[in-house]
């Protein structure tokens, strides 16, 4: 067992209210992507509070070169597997590319994901999602909005690049974030933005903020599981740290991640971006 741990394994199911309370108390929470029952069980044992069934499964499980080919049936299949292995983590599931291009299409597909076992759905985008988020929220579906680098728009963005680097771009992310929160977004997730922007957004928005490559000051961190176990194919992104070192087991690596996020040692400066 990983020895220098301060992790308290949750004894009750993690709810959205609990995550909101953790933000209010300044207590960091953790998130990892996961796609099956066995890894979910290990993450439960390590005290990971939230699990993201990410459409990154297209790349790390299916071997695709982007997340675009992932279907709603793929996401339902993996959400159901995670749900079966889960004891208490809060399960978030990505809505895949083009499964939420209109509000009614989004409602139909979000319903499938919630029935498969998700506790929340995640959508990528800005202001154009306001009507969709309002509809989902009014129908009782919790929503996480993913801003900054949105991998489903990789071809529009011209690659996997840091976003929000100049003032106009940073101001736009803030404006769109506030619009999505007023439409009903319950959690915001920022990918690949400068650390200072991650900090100011986290201080400004009233909902929990999860970051990946968004600096050390967000309310929570997320990493793709394969990346943090050092089994990614190709060169890892700057924000990635391999926790499967020093003879650790996989479960110990999850525990080390939880410990380092909670005590503020991950992410370190070397994992973050400047404006
Ligand atoms: O699909 C995914 O794994 C994600 C994370 C990169 C946040 O959206």
CSV table of C-alpha atoms and ligand atoms in Angstrom, one decimal:
chain,number,residue,atom,x,y,z
A,1,UNK,CA,0.0,0.0,0.0
A,2,UNK,CA,1.2,3.5,-0.8
A,3,UNK,CA,2.7,4.7,2.5
A,4,UNK,CA,2.8,8.5,2.5
A,5,UNK,CA,-1.0,8.8,1.9
A,6,UNK,CA,-3.4,11.1,3.6
A,7,UNK,CA,-6.4,9.9,1.5
A,8,UNK,CA,-9.7,9.3,3.3
A,9,UNK,CA,-11.7,6.9,1.2
A,10,UNK,CA,-15.3,8.3,1.0
A,11,UNK,CA,-17.9,6.2,2.8
A,12,UNK,CA,-21.0,7.7,1.2
A,13,UNK,CA,-21.8,8.3,-2.5
A,14,UNK,CA,-20.3,11.5,-3.8
A,15,UNK,CA,-23.1,13.8,-5.0
A,16,UNK,CA,-23.1,17.2,-6.8
A,17,UNK,CA,-24.0,18.9,-3.4
A,18,UNK,CA,-20.8,17.3,-1.9
A,19,UNK,CA,-18.7,18.7,-4.7
A,20,UNK,CA,-20.2,22.1,-4.3
A,21,UNK,CA,-19.5,21.9,-0.6
A,22,UNK,CA,-15.9,20.9,-1.2
A,23,UNK,CA,-15.5,24.0,-3.4
A,24,UNK,CA,-17.0,26.2,-0.7
A,25,UNK,CA,-14.6,24.7,1.9
A,26,UNK,CA,-11.5,25.0,-0.4
A,27,UNK,CA,-11.1,21.2,-0.4
A,28,UNK,CA,-9.7,19.9,-3.7
A,29,UNK,CA,-11.4,16.9,-5.3
A,30,UNK,CA,-10.1,14.5,-7.9
A,31,UNK,CA,-11.2,13.1,-11.2
A,32,UNK,CA,-9.8,10.4,-13.5
A,33,UNK,CA,-11.1,9.1,-16.8
A,34,UNK,CA,-12.2,5.4,-16.6
A,35,UNK,CA,-13.9,3.1,-19.1
A,36,UNK,CA,-14.4,-0.2,-17.3
A,37,UNK,CA,-15.5,-1.9,-14.0
A,38,UNK,CA,-12.2,-3.1,-12.8
A,39,UNK,CA,-10.3,0.2,-13.0
A,40,UNK,CA,-13.4,1.9,-11.4
A,41,UNK,CA,-13.1,-0.5,-8.4
A,42,UNK,CA,-9.4,0.4,-8.0
A,43,UNK,CA,-10.2,4.1,-8.2
A,44,UNK,CA,-12.9,3.7,-5.6
A,45,UNK,CA,-10.4,2.1,-3.3
A,46,UNK,CA,-8.0,5.0,-3.9
A,47,UNK,CA,-10.6,7.6,-3.0
A,48,UNK,CA,-11.0,9.2,-6.4
A,49,UNK,CA,-14.2,11.2,-6.0
A,50,UNK,CA,-15.3,11.7,-9.6
A,51,UNK,CA,-14.9,9.4,-12.6
A,52,UNK,CA,-15.1,10.7,-16.2
A,53,UNK,CA,-16.2,8.3,-18.8
A,54,UNK,CA,-14.4,10.4,-21.4
A,55,UNK,CA,-14.7,10.2,-25.2
A,56,UNK,CA,-10.9,10.0,-25.0
A,57,UNK,CA,-11.8,6.3,-25.0
A,58,UNK,CA,-11.9,6.7,-28.8
A,59,UNK,CA,-8.1,7.2,-28.7
A,60,UNK,CA,-6.9,5.2,-25.7
A,61,UNK,CA,-9.3,2.2,-26.0
A,62,UNK,CA,-10.3,2.1,-29.6
A,63,UNK,CA,-7.1,3.4,-31.2
A,64,UNK,CA,-8.7,6.2,-33.2
A,65,UNK,CA,-6.6,9.3,-34.0
A,66,UNK,CA,-9.2,11.7,-32.4
A,67,UNK,CA,-12.4,11.5,-30.4
A,68,UNK,CA,-14.6,12.2,-33.4
A,69,UNK,CA,-15.5,8.6,-34.3
A,70,UNK,CA,-17.0,7.8,-30.9
A,71,UNK,CA,-20.7,7.1,-30.8
A,72,UNK,CA,-23.4,7.4,-28.2
A,73,UNK,CA,-23.7,3.6,-28.1
A,74,UNK,CA,-19.9,3.4,-27.3
A,75,UNK,CA,-20.4,5.9,-24.4
A,76,UNK,CA,-23.5,4.0,-23.1
A,77,UNK,CA,-21.5,0.7,-23.1
A,78,UNK,CA,-18.6,2.1,-21.2
A,79,UNK,CA,-20.8,4.1,-18.8
A,80,UNK,CA,-22.7,0.9,-17.9
A,81,UNK,CA,-19.4,-0.9,-17.3
A,82,UNK,CA,-18.1,1.8,-15.0
A,83,UNK,CA,-21.5,2.0,-13.2
A,84,UNK,CA,-21.4,-1.8,-12.5
A,85,UNK,CA,-17.9,-1.5,-10.9
A,86,UNK,CA,-18.6,1.7,-9.0
A,87,UNK,CA,-19.4,1.9,-5.3
A,88,UNK,CA,-19.5,5.6,-4.6
A,89,UNK,CA,-17.8,7.9,-7.1
A,90,UNK,CA,-19.7,10.6,-9.0
A,91,UNK,CA,-19.9,9.4,-12.7
A,92,UNK,CA,-19.6,12.0,-15.5
A,93,UNK,CA,-20.0,10.9,-19.1
A,94,UNK,CA,-19.0,12.7,-22.2
A,95,UNK,CA,-21.6,13.4,-24.9
A,96,UNK,CA,-19.7,12.4,-28.1
A,97,UNK,CA,-19.2,14.5,-31.3
A,98,UNK,CA,-22.5,15.6,-32.9
A,99,UNK,CA,-24.6,13.9,-30.3
A,100,UNK,CA,-25.8,17.3,-29.0
A,101,UNK,CA,-25.9,19.5,-32.1
A,102,UNK,CA,-29.5,20.6,-31.3
A,103,UNK,CA,-31.2,20.8,-27.9
A,104,UNK,CA,-33.7,18.0,-28.6
A,105,UNK,CA,-31.0,15.7,-29.9
A,106,UNK,CA,-29.0,16.5,-26.8
A,107,UNK,CA,-31.9,15.6,-24.5
A,108,UNK,CA,-32.5,12.3,-26.2
A,109,UNK,CA,-28.8,11.3,-26.0
A,110,UNK,CA,-28.3,12.6,-22.5
A,111,UNK,CA,-31.3,10.5,-21.4
A,112,UNK,CA,-29.5,7.4,-22.8
A,113,UNK,CA,-26.3,8.2,-20.9
A,114,UNK,CA,-28.2,8.9,-17.6
A,115,UNK,CA,-30.1,5.6,-18.0
A,116,UNK,CA,-26.8,3.8,-18.6
A,117,UNK,CA,-25.5,5.0,-15.3
A,118,UNK,CA,-24.1,8.5,-15.6
A,119,UNK,CA,-24.7,11.1,-12.8
A,120,UNK,CA,-23.9,14.0,-15.1
A,121,UNK,CA,-23.2,14.6,-18.8
A,122,UNK,CA,-20.3,16.7,-20.2
A,123,UNK,CA,-20.6,18.8,-23.4
A,124,UNK,CA,-17.8,20.7,-25.2
A,125,UNK,CA,-18.4,24.3,-26.2
A,126,UNK,CA,-19.3,27.9,-25.3
A,127,UNK,CA,-22.3,30.2,-25.6
A,128,UNK,CA,-24.0,28.2,-28.4
A,129,UNK,CA,-24.7,25.5,-25.8
A,130,UNK,CA,-26.8,27.8,-23.6
A,131,UNK,CA,-30.2,26.6,-24.9
A,132,UNK,CA,-29.1,23.0,-24.7
A,133,UNK,CA,-27.8,23.3,-21.2
A,134,UNK,CA,-31.0,25.1,-20.1
A,135,UNK,CA,-33.2,22.3,-21.5
A,136,UNK,CA,-31.1,19.5,-19.9
A,137,UNK,CA,-31.0,21.3,-16.6
A,138,UNK,CA,-34.7,21.9,-16.6
A,139,UNK,CA,-35.3,18.2,-17.2
A,140,UNK,CA,-33.1,17.3,-14.2
A,141,UNK,CA,-29.9,16.4,-16.0
A,142,UNK,CA,-26.7,17.7,-14.3
A,143,UNK,CA,-24.3,19.2,-16.9
A,144,UNK,CA,-20.6,19.9,-17.0
A,145,UNK,CA,-19.5,22.3,-19.7
A,146,UNK,CA,-16.0,21.8,-21.1
A,147,UNK,CA,-14.2,25.0,-22.4
A,148,UNK,CA,-10.7,26.0,-23.4
A,149,UNK,CA,-9.2,23.3,-25.6
A,150,UNK,CA,-12.2,21.3,-26.8
A,151,UNK,CA,-10.9,18.2,-28.5
A,152,UNK,CA,-14.0,17.6,-30.6
A,153,UNK,CA,-13.2,20.9,-32.3
A,154,UNK,CA,-9.6,19.9,-33.0
A,155,UNK,CA,-9.9,20.5,-36.7
A,156,UNK,CA,-11.4,23.9,-36.2
A,157,UNK,CA,-8.8,24.9,-33.6
A,158,UNK,CA,-6.0,23.7,-35.9
A,159,UNK,CA,-4.5,21.2,-33.4
A,160,UNK,CA,-4.3,20.6,-29.6
A,161,UNK,CA,-3.2,24.1,-28.6
A,162,UNK,CA,-3.3,26.1,-25.4
A,163,UNK,CA,-6.4,28.4,-25.5
A,164,UNK,CA,-7.1,31.8,-23.8
A,165,UNK,CA,-3.6,33.1,-24.1
A,166,UNK,CA,-4.4,36.8,-25.0
A,167,UNK,CA,-6.8,39.1,-23.1
A,168,UNK,CA,-9.6,39.0,-25.7
A,169,UNK,CA,-9.5,35.1,-25.7
A,170,UNK,CA,-9.4,35.0,-21.9
A,171,UNK,CA,-12.3,37.5,-21.6
A,172,UNK,CA,-14.3,35.4,-24.0
A,173,UNK,CA,-13.8,32.2,-22.0
A,174,UNK,CA,-15.0,34.1,-18.9
A,175,UNK,CA,-18.0,35.6,-20.6
A,176,UNK,CA,-19.1,32.2,-22.1
A,177,UNK,CA,-18.5,30.4,-18.7
A,178,UNK,CA,-20.8,32.8,-16.9
A,179,UNK,CA,-23.5,32.4,-19.6
A,180,UNK,CA,-23.3,28.6,-19.3
A,181,UNK,CA,-23.5,28.8,-15.5
A,182,UNK,CA,-26.6,31.0,-15.8
A,183,UNK,CA,-28.1,28.5,-18.3
A,184,UNK,CA,-27.7,25.8,-15.6
A,185,UNK,CA,-24.2,24.3,-16.0
A,186,UNK,CA,-23.3,22.7,-12.6
A,187,UNK,CA,-19.5,22.1,-13.2
A,188,UNK,CA,-17.1,23.7,-15.6
A,189,UNK,CA,-14.0,21.9,-17.0
A,190,UNK,CA,-11.1,23.8,-18.5
A,191,UNK,CA,-8.5,22.2,-20.7
A,192,UNK,CA,-5.2,23.7,-21.6
A,193,UNK,CA,-5.4,27.3,-20.5
A,194,UNK,CA,-2.8,29.5,-18.8
A,195,UNK,CA,-2.6,28.9,-15.0
A,196,UNK,CA,-3.4,32.5,-14.2
A,197,UNK,CA,-6.6,32.3,-16.2
A,198,UNK,CA,-7.5,28.9,-14.5
A,199,UNK,CA,-7.1,30.6,-11.1
A,200,UNK,CA,-9.2,33.7,-11.9
A,201,UNK,CA,-12.0,31.7,-13.5
A,202,UNK,CA,-12.1,29.4,-10.5
A,203,UNK,CA,-12.3,32.4,-8.2
A,204,UNK,CA,-15.0,34.0,-10.3
A,205,UNK,CA,-17.5,31.3,-11.2
A,206,UNK,CA,-19.8,30.0,-8.5
A,207,UNK,CA,-19.6,26.3,-9.5
A,208,UNK,CA,-16.9,23.7,-9.1
A,209,UNK,CA,-14.1,23.9,-11.6
A,210,UNK,CA,-12.1,20.9,-12.9
A,211,UNK,CA,-8.8,21.6,-14.7
A,212,UNK,CA,-6.6,19.6,-17.0
A,213,UNK,CA,-3.6,21.7,-18.0
A,214,UNK,CA,-5.3,24.7,-16.3
A,215,UNK,CA,-2.9,25.2,-13.4
A,216,UNK,CA,-2.8,24.2,-9.8
A,217,UNK,CA,-5.6,26.5,-8.5
A,218,UNK,CA,-8.7,24.9,-10.0
A,219,UNK,CA,-11.1,23.2,-7.5
A,220,UNK,CA,-10.2,19.8,-9.0
A,221,UNK,CA,-7.9,18.1,-11.4
A,222,UNK,CA,-8.5,15.4,-14.1
A,223,UNK,CA,-6.2,13.3,-16.1
A,224,UNK,CA,-6.7,10.6,-18.7
A,225,UNK,CA,-6.0,7.3,-16.8
A,226,UNK,CA,-3.7,5.9,-19.5
A,227,UNK,CA,-1.6,9.1,-19.4
A,228,UNK,CA,-1.2,9.1,-15.6
A,229,UNK,CA,-0.2,5.4,-15.7
A,230,UNK,CA,2.5,6.2,-18.3
A,231,UNK,CA,1.0,3.8,-20.9
A,232,UNK,CA,0.0,6.5,-23.4
A,233,UNK,CA,1.2,6.0,-27.0
A,234,UNK,CA,3.4,8.8,-28.2
A,235,UNK,CA,4.7,11.8,-26.4
A,236,UNK,CA,2.7,12.8,-23.3
A,237,UNK,CA,1.2,16.3,-23.1
A,238,UNK,CA,3.0,18.8,-20.8
A,239,UNK,CA,0.3,18.6,-18.2
A,240,UNK,CA,0.7,14.8,-17.7
A,241,UNK,CA,2.5,13.2,-14.9
A,242,UNK,CA,3.2,9.5,-14.7
A,243,UNK,CA,2.2,8.2,-11.2
A,244,UNK,CA,3.0,4.5,-11.9
A,245,UNK,CA,6.6,4.9,-10.7
A,246,UNK,CA,8.7,3.8,-7.7
A,247,UNK,CA,7.4,0.2,-7.8
A,248,UNK,CA,3.8,1.2,-7.2
A,249,UNK,CA,0.8,-0.9,-8.0
A,250,UNK,CA,-1.9,0.7,-10.2
A,251,UNK,CA,-4.1,1.3,-7.1
A,252,UNK,CA,-1.1,2.9,-5.4
A,253,UNK,CA,-0.6,5.2,-8.4
A,254,UNK,CA,-4.3,6.3,-8.2
A,255,UNK,CA,-3.7,6.9,-4.4
A,256,UNK,CA,-0.6,8.9,-5.1
A,257,UNK,CA,-2.5,11.0,-7.6
A,258,UNK,CA,-5.3,11.7,-5.1
A,259,UNK,CA,-2.7,12.5,-2.4
A,260,UNK,CA,-0.7,14.9,-4.6
A,261,UNK,CA,-3.8,16.7,-5.9
A,262,UNK,CA,-5.2,17.2,-2.4
A,263,UNK,CA,-1.9,18.4,-0.9
A,264,UNK,CA,-1.2,20.7,-3.9
A,265,UNK,CA,2.0,19.1,-5.2
A,266,UNK,CA,0.3,18.1,-8.5
A,267,UNK,CA,0.2,19.9,-10.9
A,268,UNK,CA,3.7,21.4,-10.4
A,269,UNK,CA,4.9,24.4,-12.4
A,270,UNK,CA,6.4,22.0,-15.1
A,271,UNK,CA,2.8,20.7,-15.8
A,272,UNK,CA,1.3,24.2,-16.4
A,273,UNK,CA,1.1,26.8,-19.1
A,274,UNK,CA,1.8,30.6,-19.1
A,275,UNK,CA,-0.1,33.2,-21.0
B,1,LIG,O1,-12.5,12.7,-22.9
B,1,LIG,C1,-11.7,13.1,-22.0
B,1,LIG,O2,-10.9,12.3,-21.4
B,1,LIG,C2,-11.8,14.4,-21.5
B,1,LIG,C3,-10.7,14.9,-20.6
B,1,LIG,C4,-9.5,15.2,-21.5
B,1,LIG,C5,-11.1,16.0,-19.8
B,1,LIG,O3,-12.7,15.2,-21.9
